[in-house]
Amino acid sequence: MKNIVVFCASSPKVPSPYFKAAREASFHLVNEGYGIVYGGGATGLMGAVADEALKLGGSITGVIPRFMVEVEWAHKEVAEMIQVDTMHERKALMVEKSQGVLALPGGTGTLEELFEVLSLKKLGQYAFPVVLLNTDGFFDPLIEMMERMVDEQFMRECHREMWSVVAHPEQIVPAIREARLWGADAIRYAAV
């Protein structure tokens, strides 16, 4: 089974369309036989992704720092919950266990996770698809910024291929399947 790591918000206060899209994203991943690796939280979009996967009998693995478990942020129904010491270890293990990344809307943590993976991919250290679910245009400013990075030669033209953007959850799995693997030789053209 291939695992997709899902980066997303933990806030329970985000608008309802994001929750709907998160549940649908989880549905499509599970329905197509993918396992889900996520940050282990019980609330926000994290909780929605986990709840949907559990409801469908899908494979879901949480990775969470111990300090978050101590403040009771861990999802109590996710059986495979791996505890680590730091946020850095959490992110590294989630990425290590994945064969693709799905970024849903989120805050600083989500963006930090996404950009670390894109940096790894740019350096040939992560070969797998990176998909952004752009619910209600959430990622539009970020996409514009990444395009500007290429336009102004902070990155090469080929780096536009490191990510794909979809507007609707049913487009996630096709985007994962259609993405070309990114070779270790990417290090040769990492520098501009």
XYZ file of C-alpha atoms in Angstrom:
192
model
C 0.000 0.000 0.000
C 1.243 3.449 -0.874
C 0.939 6.125 1.789
C 0.107 9.748 1.175
C 1.112 12.211 3.870
C -1.549 14.848 4.417
C -0.467 18.229 5.747
C -3.367 20.350 7.001
C -4.803 22.641 9.658
C -5.557 21.639 13.228
C -7.776 24.646 13.919
C -11.426 23.745 14.537
C -12.511 27.277 13.604
C -11.780 27.311 9.864
C -14.733 27.732 7.456
C -16.892 24.671 6.778
C -15.973 24.244 3.063
C -12.461 23.286 4.154
C -13.843 20.541 6.408
C -16.001 19.200 3.588
C -13.030 19.137 1.212
C -10.821 17.439 3.832
C -13.374 14.669 4.360
C -13.757 14.232 0.608
C -9.981 14.129 0.133
C -9.730 11.386 2.738
C -12.614 9.526 1.082
C -10.928 9.546 -2.331
C -7.551 8.462 -0.952
C -9.019 5.582 1.051
C -11.389 4.582 -1.758
C -8.405 4.308 -4.145
C -6.417 2.155 -1.710
C -3.977 4.712 -0.330
C -2.945 4.765 3.298
C -2.902 8.137 5.031
C -0.119 9.463 7.233
C -0.910 12.664 9.086
C 0.022 14.743 12.114
C -2.053 12.749 14.621
C -4.421 15.510 15.709
C -8.089 15.124 16.609
C -9.333 18.578 15.647
C -9.588 20.768 12.583
C -8.926 19.379 9.146
C -6.606 16.812 10.725
C -9.512 15.395 12.687
C -11.786 15.467 9.627
C -9.252 13.517 7.549
C -8.776 10.952 10.316
C -12.484 10.581 11.115
C -13.353 9.939 7.472
C -10.563 7.392 7.044
C -11.649 5.589 10.210
C -15.296 5.617 9.136
C -14.308 3.956 5.856
C -11.992 1.409 7.474
C -8.950 2.939 5.787
C -5.349 2.773 6.870
C -4.318 5.851 8.841
C -1.145 6.521 10.800
C -0.681 9.483 13.099
C 2.710 10.921 13.984
C 2.648 13.302 16.922
C 5.132 14.837 19.357
C 4.780 13.699 22.961
C 4.149 17.241 24.199
C 0.998 17.328 22.060
C -0.144 14.024 23.526
C 0.356 15.494 27.011
C -2.072 18.334 26.215
C -4.505 15.773 24.746
C -4.335 16.825 21.091
C -3.866 13.254 19.802
C -6.758 11.501 18.059
C -7.790 8.770 20.488
C -9.327 6.474 17.851
C -6.317 6.267 15.534
C -4.756 2.925 16.500
C -1.395 3.502 14.840
C -0.223 6.632 16.639
C 3.545 7.077 16.638
C 4.921 9.397 19.307
C 8.134 11.311 18.689
C 10.095 13.879 20.666
C 10.102 16.887 18.356
C 8.250 18.586 15.530
C 11.305 17.979 13.361
C 11.171 14.219 14.002
C 7.431 14.237 13.306
C 7.832 15.841 9.907
C 10.811 13.667 8.941
C 8.986 10.453 9.841
C 5.773 11.474 8.059
C 7.737 12.230 4.891
C 9.805 9.053 5.229
C 6.640 6.932 5.435
C 5.070 8.525 2.340
C 5.030 8.077 -1.411
C 3.303 11.386 -2.008
C 2.221 14.595 -0.297
C -1.186 16.224 -0.185
C -1.336 19.736 1.248
C -4.740 20.938 2.365
C -5.291 24.488 3.620
C -3.493 25.228 6.855
C -1.400 27.650 8.830
C 2.309 28.067 9.450
C 2.859 24.402 10.304
C 1.279 23.236 7.060
C 3.281 25.711 4.996
C 6.504 24.811 6.794
C 5.904 21.101 6.085
C 5.042 21.793 2.462
C 8.100 23.939 1.839
C 10.460 21.484 3.475
C 9.207 18.772 1.121
C 9.504 21.076 -1.889
C 13.064 21.916 -0.816
C 13.871 18.213 -0.502
C 12.330 17.563 -3.889
C 14.285 20.398 -5.495
C 17.480 18.792 -4.164
C 16.548 15.319 -5.419
C 15.847 13.998 -1.922
C 12.098 13.378 -2.386
C 10.884 11.757 -5.595
C 7.146 11.653 -5.101
C 4.155 13.825 -6.083
C 3.265 16.978 -4.160
C -0.349 18.044 -4.646
C -2.037 21.167 -3.262
C -5.808 21.037 -2.828
C -6.708 24.640 -3.577
C -10.121 24.745 -1.912
C -11.839 28.076 -2.550
C -8.580 29.481 -3.931
C -6.865 29.212 -0.547
C -3.429 28.648 -2.070
C -3.759 31.275 -4.833
C -1.386 33.791 -3.169
C 1.132 31.022 -2.440
C 0.982 29.716 -6.011
C 1.478 33.256 -7.278
C 4.532 33.589 -5.020
C 6.005 30.283 -6.222
C 5.412 31.294 -9.843
C 7.175 34.585 -9.127
C 10.136 32.663 -7.694
C 10.473 30.943 -11.049
C 9.742 34.058 -13.121
C 12.433 36.011 -11.267
C 14.898 33.095 -11.430
C 15.015 32.122 -7.785
C 14.138 28.695 -9.182
C 14.414 27.166 -12.639
C 11.544 26.740 -15.088
C 11.574 22.965 -14.504
C 10.865 23.518 -10.812
C 7.253 24.382 -11.700
C 6.865 20.624 -12.155
C 7.614 19.916 -8.477
C 4.004 20.495 -7.457
C 0.545 20.241 -8.941
C -2.571 22.105 -7.938
C -6.133 20.794 -7.993
C -9.342 22.604 -7.144
C -11.522 19.650 -6.130
C -10.929 16.522 -4.026
C -11.845 14.121 -6.839
C -8.838 15.472 -8.788
C -6.307 14.465 -6.109
C -5.773 10.810 -7.043
C -5.462 11.502 -10.794
C -2.909 14.236 -9.993
C -0.922 11.806 -7.840
C -0.987 9.149 -10.549
C -0.087 11.542 -13.375
C 2.850 13.189 -11.590
C 6.242 12.129 -12.856
C 8.730 10.851 -10.320
C 11.429 13.361 -9.519
C 14.880 11.803 -9.837
C 17.848 12.036 -7.525
C 19.636 13.771 -10.417
C 17.542 16.893 -9.641
C 20.491 18.080 -7.562
C 22.247 18.849 -10.869
C 19.756 21.597 -11.653
C 18.817 22.689 -8.131
C 20.928 25.807 -8.408
C 19.807 28.509 -10.784
